Amino acid sequence: MRAVLTLAAAIAAAAGCAAPPAQAQTESPERSYRMMQDLARCFVRGEPTKARALLAMQPETEETKKMFQAAISRRDGCMNASGKLSMRQASFRGVVAERLYLDTYSDPPADLPVSDAPFTGSGNSRLASYDVTLCVAQRDPFGADRFVRSPLRSPEEKAALSRIIPVIAGCTPKGAQIGFDRAMLHGLLAEALFKSRSGSAAPAQAGTQ
């Protein structure tokens, strides 16, 4: 129980004080996030094949960096010219995943009991956050979907988070270093759900995460 409470506090604190995933000059954090979502919507709907290819690549590689830079360099027509937007590669991947998932799956998965099926991750410590959220999406797809569909910092999001916090804790290996705020969690869970529901992620395997 203590681990669950600690994890919940960490995510809540990150949501309240961490810098937003994108910073726009003269724009509020909420407006910055909406601008980033608008850019992702434009990219996903304008270049859906490339959006899917981005999620098929391993995160934080030179290949994904090049695609990210190409995508944001061709953003003319996708953003209001009055704002200047900068973002991290992982943040862009997250909002692209969120948009692609919501555009592809209009209905949530069935609300089934939370599974405790064993899960084996990638074994790559740099991908711990992706492994943990894939585990969550496979053990509680309805809860993960509910969180992704809820507006950022809303009462609905808070309720969804309370459901999946124990699942996140159960999917996190001892000693693992994971870090994400609520905005990042939206993207991570969206990518995990998209891969699980599209069959592009391996199902939970024997072993432990």
Steps between C-alpha positions, in 0.01 A plus 500: 500500500782741581648450154163577341461818704854613423448450129168684509659792683786514250266518201276754668799716590636478148165607361500805720856625480686345208551702185240419234612279208504800272576864568361778285611859522226721652269198533365333817599138573148383416504691171846362422373146547198563277730642233712188515188284467391706199836443334472126564148494356625671185793257469293186564221595261734639235760221514338198672752253357790695647318535831462123523861453393611731781333280762649188343852635560683459828476823699788743533707377205668697223237369259212632710686826557525556125129431449411732788713782359355451152145504634535822696699671225205449262235629739392795280123508500479288815555774756378848568782726390457711813654231718851356512511140616793287611479150636696192589507201269326282761223758544431510126493121485251500787249741344531321164424170676203654679353645181561181300341284769192718541452531123532124453295379796183697568376247756677391819591138572265289711504578873641171625656419838859613531737220403810399693649310207881485507672743268849508349632835384770590252786466747621845396513733801471803270156375394372433852215750473384345172519150650306598812221668305475211252457271801226730634322509164498120482393443861234773514422621145172660603661699781786610276256601226288695749807698604604575141152626407469727803595868465832598656471606867126430507293323770451216250875464464545498876244220535662300220842546656382366835396178325826439317747610771503151661546344156794730426653408834455129428661538158804690628803282577683552827767764460372617162535871431192628319394858466203660332241764575134463409545645152776250422290220651221577253739443210672194646171324572358599160800344325473187713127468431546560128764230478301255711173546313661506155702186572835672454609433859585160638239377750590455865752220527609264774734668743496821697533860396 
